[in-house]
Amino acid sequence: MINNSNEQQHQCYVCQERFLSRNDLQHHLRQKCYPSDMREQVEQLTQHIRDDKRRQKLQQILWKHGKLFDVRRPSIIKATVHHAIETGTHPPTYTSPYRVSYKDEQIQRDEIDKLLKQGIIEESISPWSSPIVLVRKKDGSVRFCIDFRKLNNVTTKDAFPMPRIDDIFDHLSQAEYYTTIDFKSGYFQVGLDPKDRSKTAFSTRDQHYQFTVLPQGVTNGPPAFQRIVSQILGPTRWQYSLAYLDDVIIYSPTFDQHLQHLDDILNRLNDANFRLNINKCQIAQTAIDYLGHHIEHSNIRPNADNIRALVETQQPTTAKEAFRFVKAAEYYRKFIPGFSTIAQPLHQYAPTTKEQRSKKSQATPITLSNDALDAFNELKKILTNDLILRIPDQNLSFKIQTDASKIGIGAVLMQTHPHGDLPVAYLSKKFTQTQMNWPATEQECYAIIYAIEKWHKYLDGRSFIIETDHKPLLPFNLKQQLNSKCERWRLKLQQYQFTVRYIKGKHNTVADYLSRSPVDNGMNDEDDYTPTKSIATQTDNYMRTQIIAPVITRRQAKQQLNERTACRLTDQACYEQGHKRNVDGLVDKSCVSTQPNDSHAMLPFTIEQLKELQHQDEEINNIIGNIQNYKEYFIEDYMLMKEACPPVPVIPKGRIRSNIIKMYHDTPANGAHFGRNKTIQKIQQRYF
């Protein structure tokens, strides 16, 4: 670093060599000590500047502060966040480490070794402990996370104010040049008060560690980081710089002023010892995307990505599609002057008789009349212009409505104004072929996680509401999910503060329409092909364990039946009582259970035999071949499953059914001679 003393002010921060002038030092850094790829990166950052003199001046400023872009070594800024994890007099929370496979244990060990070398964590003797979770990314890599839910529940929330988005845009509208700055792993650059470090402790099978920096996932992470960045920017805020969480923007009316402002802000960040992600920075641009809006020549419009789901939606080709669109638009009718007149040509496609309401009638192909086509395009235009689509108001809470259909997902981000809900952004996305085969709960859950991650900039650090018409997801953020995919997704969202609320399907019209007319193409998710492994054997027990009920007493059977009945009545996901599950290694929707060795003689068939019998059954084969049309079924590892609580395998007609009945009725291990009704009820808990 460049020290302030005259004796050492021209010393290289990498090799410690000293120079007589700043120019000599800069030349040395560029030729020898800066990363080899920085020259190309600086050229790419400034290639949009056509004027050679302007581009050269801009590059000089970037080279002057080149240390900011050198991320070869971890860096801790010269500021420590205090009181980030205030827990008062609450006793320490402790959760035992989750059991993991040998492979995941090695991943944990490698990640911990890396964090130790970087000084991000240290060994701990803390009484606090949160469990490690490994979240799979789309590229197949793994993100090392800590499940801080218990800690967050006892932490006093930081009320540091977030800047109002409408105020931000008011200031940005007065500028012509913009620079956005992206921090390299921003949280890990902020030192944590030693008093708070013990609360971030986590354990492996045989070690105990704690963070020395601000970790991801703690509830006060966003306001703490906002406070630090605001302090560093100081008096430049609201003059020519703004920070919204980790999004810093510099704005100026002229190019020359922008060079001065850029030099000042980079100097402040350099003095603080921050590091930036050069590949995600945008320098001296006249048009830029920021906080979901496109800014160009003092004009601010919703980002095209926010409205593409509606703008690019296809023209209705059936009466049902046309009617579904007008019902979605109707959600905002009180904000659309003359809505009834505009939409009237589309109302002719509304079903008015029992025959018209039949699926066959509504699916008949149609061609919109000229008046109906004009109405369709006019409503699309209205729903994506300033009359309806608003800049977010920081004083109003956010709400997301989500839905999933057989072909995709849809969601709308809204804020509730005094006279009703108004949209901020729309999204829709097609399912891949694999995702079409997911069970309904996973599809609906995917809509939630995709929407939250898409609109992270609006939602991080704020409380918001999720509305879904899928009741089993109501406890999604409150307790561990039976479904392993949903559990991994839930853990990815632990930094967000949200409540899941039920909305009737007939009221969820906007998200419903978007999910049935998706625009964005589907992409494979890691969960499309990652198998779930058994903890005990490191093999897939789902493939190798015979389907047979565990040994239970009559009293236990009655209790299980009551629990199952209650689960059906509430339409909620049920949980096996007293059964501890591995967070990243749940047995997906397993209808199987391991038997004691002395019961092996009673096994009637294996999973492989059941799969073979399913594929020999004409009726089951028809369902498998058209699975997208059967929402009550899904395919799990090439076997047809029925949506239930928990899901169960479909049993084909034939001798296998007789064998199951005989096994449950005759064998002592399964509570022989329960009687006809109880035997049937017991079988229905595990098969369909």
PDB file of C-alpha atoms in Angstrom, residues 274-503:
ATOM      1  CA  PHE A 274     -11.689  -2.554  -0.171  1.00  0.00           C
ATOM      2  CA  ARG A 275     -11.364  -4.889  -3.170  1.00  0.00           C
ATOM      3  CA  LEU A 276     -13.638  -4.722  -6.224  1.00  0.00           C
ATOM      4  CA  ASN A 277     -14.804  -7.213  -8.806  1.00  0.00           C
ATOM      5  CA  ILE A 278     -13.494  -5.528 -11.945  1.00  0.00           C
ATOM      6  CA  ASN A 279     -15.493  -7.776 -14.280  1.00  0.00           C
ATOM      7  CA  LYS A 280     -18.792  -6.601 -12.792  1.00  0.00           C
ATOM      8  CA  CYS A 281     -18.025  -2.874 -12.629  1.00  0.00           C
ATOM      9  CA  GLN A 282     -19.348  -0.458 -15.268  1.00  0.00           C
ATOM     10  CA  ILE A 283     -17.337   2.722 -15.745  1.00  0.00           C
ATOM     11  CA  ALA A 284     -18.429   6.123 -17.136  1.00  0.00           C
ATOM     12  CA  GLN A 285     -21.514   4.845 -18.945  1.00  0.00           C
ATOM     13  CA  THR A 286     -24.284   7.033 -20.388  1.00  0.00           C
ATOM     14  CA  ALA A 287     -26.823   4.201 -20.116  1.00  0.00           C
ATOM     15  CA  ILE A 288     -26.947   1.775 -17.238  1.00  0.00           C
ATOM     16  CA  ASP A 289     -29.207  -0.724 -15.470  1.00  0.00           C
ATOM     17  CA  TYR A 290     -29.567  -0.072 -11.745  1.00  0.00           C
ATOM     18  CA  LEU A 291     -32.014  -1.463  -9.193  1.00  0.00           C
ATOM     19  CA  GLY A 292     -34.276  -2.947 -11.844  1.00  0.00           C
ATOM     20  CA  HIS A 293     -34.472   0.187 -14.010  1.00  0.00           C
ATOM     21  CA  HIS A 294     -32.770   1.416 -17.152  1.00  0.00           C
ATOM     22  CA  ILE A 295     -31.240   4.895 -16.895  1.00  0.00           C
ATOM     23  CA  GLU A 296     -30.218   6.798 -20.016  1.00  0.00           C
ATOM     24  CA  HIS A 297     -29.884  10.527 -20.703  1.00  0.00           C
ATOM     25  CA  SER A 298     -31.738  11.472 -17.508  1.00  0.00           C
ATOM     26  CA  ASN A 299     -34.636   9.159 -18.415  1.00  0.00           C
ATOM     27  CA  ILE A 300     -35.560   6.296 -16.100  1.00  0.00           C
ATOM     28  CA  ARG A 301     -37.662   3.394 -17.322  1.00  0.00           C
ATOM     29  CA  PRO A 302     -38.373  -0.093 -15.966  1.00  0.00           C
ATOM     30  CA  ASN A 303     -35.681  -2.540 -16.987  1.00  0.00           C
ATOM     31  CA  ALA A 304     -36.757  -4.504 -20.057  1.00  0.00           C
ATOM     32  CA  ASP A 305     -36.108  -7.663 -18.065  1.00  0.00           C
ATOM     33  CA  ASN A 306     -38.814  -6.628 -15.583  1.00  0.00           C
ATOM     34  CA  ILE A 307     -41.533  -6.414 -18.222  1.00  0.00           C
ATOM     35  CA  ARG A 308     -40.394  -8.939 -20.845  1.00  0.00           C
ATOM     36  CA  ALA A 309     -42.651 -11.598 -19.337  1.00  0.00           C
ATOM     37  CA  LEU A 310     -45.654  -9.509 -20.431  1.00  0.00           C
ATOM     38  CA  VAL A 311     -44.283  -7.644 -23.449  1.00  0.00           C
ATOM     39  CA  GLU A 312     -43.195 -10.834 -25.226  1.00  0.00           C
ATOM     40  CA  THR A 313     -46.127 -13.016 -24.209  1.00  0.00           C
ATOM     41  CA  GLN A 314     -47.709 -14.728 -27.195  1.00  0.00           C
ATOM     42  CA  GLN A 315     -51.052 -13.784 -28.695  1.00  0.00           C
ATOM     43  CA  PRO A 316     -53.833 -16.040 -27.311  1.00  0.00           C
ATOM     44  CA  THR A 317     -54.680 -18.954 -29.584  1.00  0.00           C
ATOM     45  CA  THR A 318     -57.627 -20.402 -27.624  1.00  0.00           C
ATOM     46  CA  ALA A 319     -60.641 -18.892 -25.889  1.00  0.00           C
ATOM     47  CA  LYS A 320     -59.269 -20.051 -22.551  1.00  0.00           C
ATOM     48  CA  GLU A 321     -55.969 -18.225 -23.081  1.00  0.00           C
ATOM     49  CA  ALA A 322     -57.750 -15.023 -24.102  1.00  0.00           C
ATOM     50  CA  PHE A 323     -60.036 -15.124 -21.082  1.00  0.00           C
ATOM     51  CA  ARG A 324     -57.132 -15.921 -18.752  1.00  0.00           C
ATOM     52  CA  PHE A 325     -55.271 -12.825 -20.001  1.00  0.00           C
ATOM     53  CA  VAL A 326     -58.193 -10.471 -19.461  1.00  0.00           C
ATOM     54  CA  LYS A 327     -58.702 -11.885 -15.946  1.00  0.00           C
ATOM     55  CA  ALA A 328     -55.041 -11.193 -15.172  1.00  0.00           C
ATOM     56  CA  ALA A 329     -55.336  -7.612 -16.451  1.00  0.00           C
ATOM     57  CA  GLU A 330     -58.505  -7.194 -14.400  1.00  0.00           C
ATOM     58  CA  TYR A 331     -56.417  -7.435 -11.228  1.00  0.00           C
ATOM     59  CA  TYR A 332     -55.313  -3.817 -11.851  1.00  0.00           C
ATOM     60  CA  ARG A 333     -58.587  -2.519 -13.325  1.00  0.00           C
ATOM     61  CA  LYS A 334     -59.049   0.199 -10.687  1.00  0.00           C
ATOM     62  CA  PHE A 335     -55.826   1.837 -11.934  1.00  0.00           C
ATOM     63  CA  ILE A 336     -56.765   1.628 -15.630  1.00  0.00           C
ATOM     64  CA  PRO A 337     -59.213   4.331 -16.780  1.00  0.00           C
ATOM     65  CA  GLY A 338     -61.885   2.871 -19.052  1.00  0.00           C
ATOM     66  CA  PHE A 339     -60.776  -0.711 -18.418  1.00  0.00           C
ATOM     67  CA  SER A 340     -64.184  -2.203 -19.243  1.00  0.00           C
ATOM     68  CA  THR A 341     -64.290  -0.427 -22.609  1.00  0.00           C
ATOM     69  CA  ILE A 342     -60.738  -1.451 -23.520  1.00  0.00           C
ATOM     70  CA  ALA A 343     -61.215  -5.091 -22.478  1.00  0.00           C
ATOM     71  CA  GLN A 344     -64.727  -5.532 -23.886  1.00  0.00           C
ATOM     72  CA  PRO A 345     -63.632  -7.257 -27.151  1.00  0.00           C
ATOM     73  CA  LEU A 346     -61.812  -9.918 -25.103  1.00  0.00           C
ATOM     74  CA  HIS A 347     -64.822 -10.645 -22.894  1.00  0.00           C
ATOM     75  CA  GLN A 348     -66.550 -12.360 -25.811  1.00  0.00           C
ATOM     76  CA  TYR A 349     -64.279 -15.333 -25.077  1.00  0.00           C
ATOM     77  CA  ALA A 350     -65.529 -15.683 -21.500  1.00  0.00           C
ATOM     78  CA  PRO A 351     -67.350 -18.997 -20.953  1.00  0.00           C
ATOM     79  CA  THR A 352     -71.041 -18.365 -20.248  1.00  0.00           C
ATOM     80  CA  THR A 353     -72.541 -21.856 -20.488  1.00  0.00           C
ATOM     81  CA  LYS A 354     -71.667 -25.235 -19.025  1.00  0.00           C
ATOM     82  CA  GLU A 355     -70.678 -26.456 -22.465  1.00  0.00           C
ATOM     83  CA  GLN A 356     -68.382 -23.469 -23.022  1.00  0.00           C
ATOM     84  CA  ARG A 357     -66.761 -24.005 -19.631  1.00  0.00           C
ATOM     85  CA  SER A 358     -65.750 -27.521 -20.590  1.00  0.00           C
ATOM     86  CA  LYS A 359     -62.040 -28.001 -21.195  1.00  0.00           C
ATOM     87  CA  LYS A 360     -62.613 -29.279 -24.723  1.00  0.00           C
ATOM     88  CA  SER A 361     -64.592 -26.215 -25.750  1.00  0.00           C
ATOM     89  CA  GLN A 362     -62.160 -23.748 -24.202  1.00  0.00           C
ATOM     90  CA  ALA A 363     -59.173 -25.443 -25.860  1.00  0.00           C
ATOM     91  CA  THR A 364     -60.573 -25.015 -29.373  1.00  0.00           C
ATOM     92  CA  PRO A 365     -58.154 -22.933 -31.509  1.00  0.00           C
ATOM     93  CA  ILE A 366     -59.344 -19.410 -32.334  1.00  0.00           C
ATOM     94  CA  THR A 367     -58.124 -16.364 -34.231  1.00  0.00           C
ATOM     95  CA  LEU A 368     -58.549 -13.069 -32.394  1.00  0.00           C
ATOM     96  CA  SER A 369     -60.687 -10.496 -34.147  1.00  0.00           C
ATOM     97  CA  ASN A 370     -59.023  -7.182 -34.993  1.00  0.00           C
ATOM     98  CA  ASP A 371     -60.799  -5.495 -32.067  1.00  0.00           C
ATOM     99  CA  ALA A 372     -59.742  -8.254 -29.665  1.00  0.00           C
ATOM    100  CA  LEU A 373     -56.136  -8.108 -30.900  1.00  0.00           C
ATOM    101  CA  ASP A 374     -56.090  -4.317 -30.416  1.00  0.00           C
ATOM    102  CA  ALA A 375     -57.456  -4.781 -26.888  1.00  0.00           C
ATOM    103  CA  PHE A 376     -54.801  -7.411 -26.119  1.00  0.00           C
ATOM    104  CA  ASN A 377     -51.948  -5.163 -27.285  1.00  0.00           C
ATOM    105  CA  GLU A 378     -53.392  -2.075 -25.576  1.00  0.00           C
ATOM    106  CA  LEU A 379     -53.671  -3.837 -22.214  1.00  0.00           C
ATOM    107  CA  LYS A 380     -50.118  -5.169 -22.530  1.00  0.00           C
ATOM    108  CA  LYS A 381     -48.905  -1.627 -23.206  1.00  0.00           C
ATOM    109  CA  ILE A 382     -50.813  -0.203 -20.234  1.00  0.00           C
ATOM    110  CA  LEU A 383     -49.583  -2.910 -17.858  1.00  0.00           C
ATOM    111  CA  THR A 384     -45.950  -2.154 -18.730  1.00  0.00           C
ATOM    112  CA  ASN A 385     -45.958   1.646 -18.750  1.00  0.00           C
ATOM    113  CA  ASP A 386     -45.670   4.252 -16.003  1.00  0.00           C
ATOM    114  CA  LEU A 387     -49.416   4.318 -15.379  1.00  0.00           C
ATOM    115  CA  ILE A 388     -49.239   0.881 -13.770  1.00  0.00           C
ATOM    116  CA  LEU A 389     -45.588  -0.144 -13.373  1.00  0.00           C
ATOM    117  CA  ARG A 390     -44.149   2.038 -10.605  1.00  0.00           C
ATOM    118  CA  ILE A 391     -40.754   2.868  -9.152  1.00  0.00           C
ATOM    119  CA  PRO A 392     -40.716   1.109  -5.761  1.00  0.00           C
ATOM    120  CA  ASP A 393     -41.807   3.161  -2.753  1.00  0.00           C
ATOM    121  CA  GLN A 394     -39.558   2.424   0.221  1.00  0.00           C
ATOM    122  CA  ASN A 395     -42.402   3.133   2.646  1.00  0.00           C
ATOM    123  CA  LEU A 396     -44.513   0.319   1.202  1.00  0.00           C
ATOM    124  CA  SER A 397     -43.995  -3.396   1.709  1.00  0.00           C
ATOM    125  CA  PHE A 398     -43.262  -5.793  -1.143  1.00  0.00           C
ATOM    126  CA  LYS A 399     -45.415  -8.753  -2.085  1.00  0.00           C
ATOM    127  CA  ILE A 400     -44.705 -11.543  -4.570  1.00  0.00           C
ATOM    128  CA  GLN A 401     -47.394 -13.713  -6.110  1.00  0.00           C
ATOM    129  CA  THR A 402     -46.110 -16.941  -7.670  1.00  0.00           C
ATOM    130  CA  ASP A 403     -47.580 -19.861  -9.563  1.00  0.00           C
ATOM    131  CA  ALA A 404     -46.501 -22.912 -11.528  1.00  0.00           C
ATOM    132  CA  SER A 405     -48.246 -24.624 -14.415  1.00  0.00           C
ATOM    133  CA  LYS A 406     -47.402 -27.765 -16.344  1.00  0.00           C
ATOM    134  CA  ILE A 407     -45.061 -25.829 -18.630  1.00  0.00           C
ATOM    135  CA  GLY A 408     -43.489 -23.084 -16.519  1.00  0.00           C
ATOM    136  CA  ILE A 409     -43.508 -20.618 -13.643  1.00  0.00           C
ATOM    137  CA  GLY A 410     -44.763 -17.067 -13.315  1.00  0.00           C
ATOM    138  CA  ALA A 411     -44.466 -14.347 -10.686  1.00  0.00           C
ATOM    139  CA  VAL A 412     -45.248 -10.686 -10.152  1.00  0.00           C
ATOM    140  CA  LEU A 413     -43.511  -8.352  -7.697  1.00  0.00           C
ATOM    141  CA  MET A 414     -45.945  -5.801  -6.279  1.00  0.00           C
ATOM    142  CA  GLN A 415     -46.385  -3.127  -3.649  1.00  0.00           C
ATOM    143  CA  THR A 416     -49.668  -2.478  -1.874  1.00  0.00           C
ATOM    144  CA  HIS A 417     -50.768   1.137  -2.378  1.00  0.00           C
ATOM    145  CA  PRO A 418     -53.751   2.733  -0.585  1.00  0.00           C
ATOM    146  CA  HIS A 419     -56.056   1.827  -3.478  1.00  0.00           C
ATOM    147  CA  GLY A 420     -54.656  -1.622  -4.265  1.00  0.00           C
ATOM    148  CA  ASP A 421     -51.643  -3.594  -5.493  1.00  0.00           C
ATOM    149  CA  LEU A 422     -49.412  -2.207  -8.238  1.00  0.00           C
ATOM    150  CA  PRO A 423     -46.712  -4.206 -10.041  1.00  0.00           C
ATOM    151  CA  VAL A 424     -43.001  -3.466  -9.958  1.00  0.00           C
ATOM    152  CA  ALA A 425     -41.816  -6.347 -12.148  1.00  0.00           C
ATOM    153  CA  TYR A 426     -43.017  -9.493 -13.898  1.00  0.00           C
ATOM    154  CA  LEU A 427     -41.246 -12.750 -14.705  1.00  0.00           C
ATOM    155  CA  SER A 428     -42.010 -16.044 -16.417  1.00  0.00           C
ATOM    156  CA  LYS A 429     -39.831 -19.015 -17.281  1.00  0.00           C
ATOM    157  CA  LYS A 430     -40.374 -22.250 -19.157  1.00  0.00           C
ATOM    158  CA  PHE A 431     -39.668 -25.599 -17.536  1.00  0.00           C
ATOM    159  CA  THR A 432     -37.043 -27.915 -18.926  1.00  0.00           C
ATOM    160  CA  GLN A 433     -38.202 -31.421 -19.815  1.00  0.00           C
ATOM    161  CA  THR A 434     -36.862 -32.648 -16.480  1.00  0.00           C
ATOM    162  CA  GLN A 435     -38.559 -29.892 -14.503  1.00  0.00           C
ATOM    163  CA  MET A 436     -41.880 -30.768 -16.123  1.00  0.00           C
ATOM    164  CA  ASN A 437     -41.602 -34.123 -14.366  1.00  0.00           C
ATOM    165  CA  TRP A 438     -41.078 -32.585 -10.938  1.00  0.00           C
ATOM    166  CA  PRO A 439     -43.978 -33.010  -8.494  1.00  0.00           C
ATOM    167  CA  ALA A 440     -46.261 -30.002  -8.047  1.00  0.00           C
ATOM    168  CA  THR A 441     -44.750 -28.991  -4.700  1.00  0.00           C
ATOM    169  CA  GLU A 442     -41.261 -28.741  -6.195  1.00  0.00           C
ATOM    170  CA  GLN A 443     -42.514 -26.740  -9.172  1.00  0.00           C
ATOM    171  CA  GLU A 444     -44.388 -24.296  -6.935  1.00  0.00           C
ATOM    172  CA  CYS A 445     -41.399 -24.045  -4.592  1.00  0.00           C
ATOM    173  CA  TYR A 446     -39.088 -23.380  -7.549  1.00  0.00           C
ATOM    174  CA  ALA A 447     -41.304 -20.450  -8.560  1.00  0.00           C
ATOM    175  CA  ILE A 448     -40.760 -18.926  -5.113  1.00  0.00           C
ATOM    176  CA  ILE A 449     -36.994 -19.329  -5.008  1.00  0.00           C
ATOM    177  CA  TYR A 450     -36.519 -18.169  -8.611  1.00  0.00           C
ATOM    178  CA  ALA A 451     -38.570 -15.006  -7.980  1.00  0.00           C
ATOM    179  CA  ILE A 452     -36.782 -14.120  -4.740  1.00  0.00           C
ATOM    180  CA  GLU A 453     -33.331 -14.576  -6.260  1.00  0.00           C
ATOM    181  CA  LYS A 454     -34.367 -12.647  -9.377  1.00  0.00           C
ATOM    182  CA  TRP A 455     -35.557  -9.670  -7.308  1.00  0.00           C
ATOM    183  CA  HIS A 456     -32.817  -9.847  -4.681  1.00  0.00           C
ATOM    184  CA  LYS A 457     -32.010  -6.134  -4.937  1.00  0.00           C
ATOM    185  CA  TYR A 458     -35.540  -5.166  -3.954  1.00  0.00           C
ATOM    186  CA  LEU A 459     -35.969  -7.733  -1.174  1.00  0.00           C
ATOM    187  CA  ASP A 460     -32.648  -8.105   0.636  1.00  0.00           C
ATOM    188  CA  GLY A 461     -32.791  -6.526   4.074  1.00  0.00           C
ATOM    189  CA  ARG A 462     -36.581  -6.065   4.008  1.00  0.00           C
ATOM    190  CA  SER A 463     -39.603  -8.001   5.209  1.00  0.00           C
ATOM    191  CA  PHE A 464     -41.931  -9.129   2.425  1.00  0.00           C
ATOM    192  CA  ILE A 465     -44.817 -11.483   1.696  1.00  0.00           C
ATOM    193  CA  ILE A 466     -45.001 -14.477  -0.636  1.00  0.00           C
ATOM    194  CA  GLU A 467     -48.477 -15.433  -1.858  1.00  0.00           C
ATOM    195  CA  THR A 468     -48.990 -18.921  -3.302  1.00  0.00           C
ATOM    196  CA  ASP A 469     -52.056 -21.021  -4.058  1.00  0.00           C
ATOM    197  CA  HIS A 470     -50.178 -24.196  -3.039  1.00  0.00           C
ATOM    198  CA  LYS A 471     -51.064 -24.870   0.608  1.00  0.00           C
ATOM    199  CA  PRO A 472     -48.273 -27.370   1.398  1.00  0.00           C
ATOM    200  CA  LEU A 473     -45.763 -24.503   1.061  1.00  0.00           C
ATOM    201  CA  LEU A 474     -47.314 -22.343   3.789  1.00  0.00           C
ATOM    202  CA  PRO A 475     -44.741 -23.499   6.395  1.00  0.00           C
ATOM    203  CA  PHE A 476     -41.916 -23.265   3.818  1.00  0.00           C
ATOM    204  CA  ASN A 477     -39.729 -20.791   5.728  1.00  0.00           C
ATOM    205  CA  LEU A 478     -40.760 -21.931   9.205  1.00  0.00           C
ATOM    206  CA  LYS A 479     -39.609 -25.523   9.435  1.00  0.00           C
ATOM    207  CA  GLN A 480     -37.566 -28.199   7.732  1.00  0.00           C
ATOM    208  CA  GLN A 481     -39.105 -29.497   4.528  1.00  0.00           C
ATOM    209  CA  LEU A 482     -39.795 -33.184   3.944  1.00  0.00           C
ATOM    210  CA  ASN A 483     -38.871 -32.728   0.290  1.00  0.00           C
ATOM    211  CA  SER A 484     -35.076 -32.553  -0.042  1.00  0.00           C
ATOM    212  CA  LYS A 485     -35.077 -30.125  -2.977  1.00  0.00           C
ATOM    213  CA  CYS A 486     -37.392 -27.732  -1.146  1.00  0.00           C
ATOM    214  CA  GLU A 487     -35.205 -28.011   1.951  1.00  0.00           C
ATOM    215  CA  ARG A 488     -32.063 -27.060   0.009  1.00  0.00           C
ATOM    216  CA  TRP A 489     -33.915 -24.173  -1.591  1.00  0.00           C
ATOM    217  CA  ARG A 490     -35.236 -23.011   1.780  1.00  0.00           C
ATOM    218  CA  LEU A 491     -31.710 -22.904   3.197  1.00  0.00           C
ATOM    219  CA  LYS A 492     -30.576 -20.759   0.246  1.00  0.00           C
ATOM    220  CA  LEU A 493     -33.157 -18.163   1.297  1.00  0.00           C
ATOM    221  CA  GLN A 494     -32.293 -17.973   4.989  1.00  0.00           C
ATOM    222  CA  GLN A 495     -30.957 -14.408   4.691  1.00  0.00           C
ATOM    223  CA  TYR A 496     -34.395 -13.148   3.591  1.00  0.00           C
ATOM    224  CA  GLN A 497     -37.218 -12.144   5.924  1.00  0.00           C
ATOM    225  CA  PHE A 498     -40.540 -13.242   4.459  1.00  0.00           C
ATOM    226  CA  THR A 499     -43.917 -14.723   5.294  1.00  0.00           C
ATOM    227  CA  VAL A 500     -45.715 -17.243   3.081  1.00  0.00           C
ATOM    228  CA  ARG A 501     -49.437 -16.610   2.718  1.00  0.00           C
ATOM    229  CA  TYR A 502     -52.178 -18.547   0.924  1.00  0.00           C
ATOM    230  CA  ILE A 503     -54.066 -16.975  -1.979  1.00  0.00           C
TER     231      ILE A 503
END
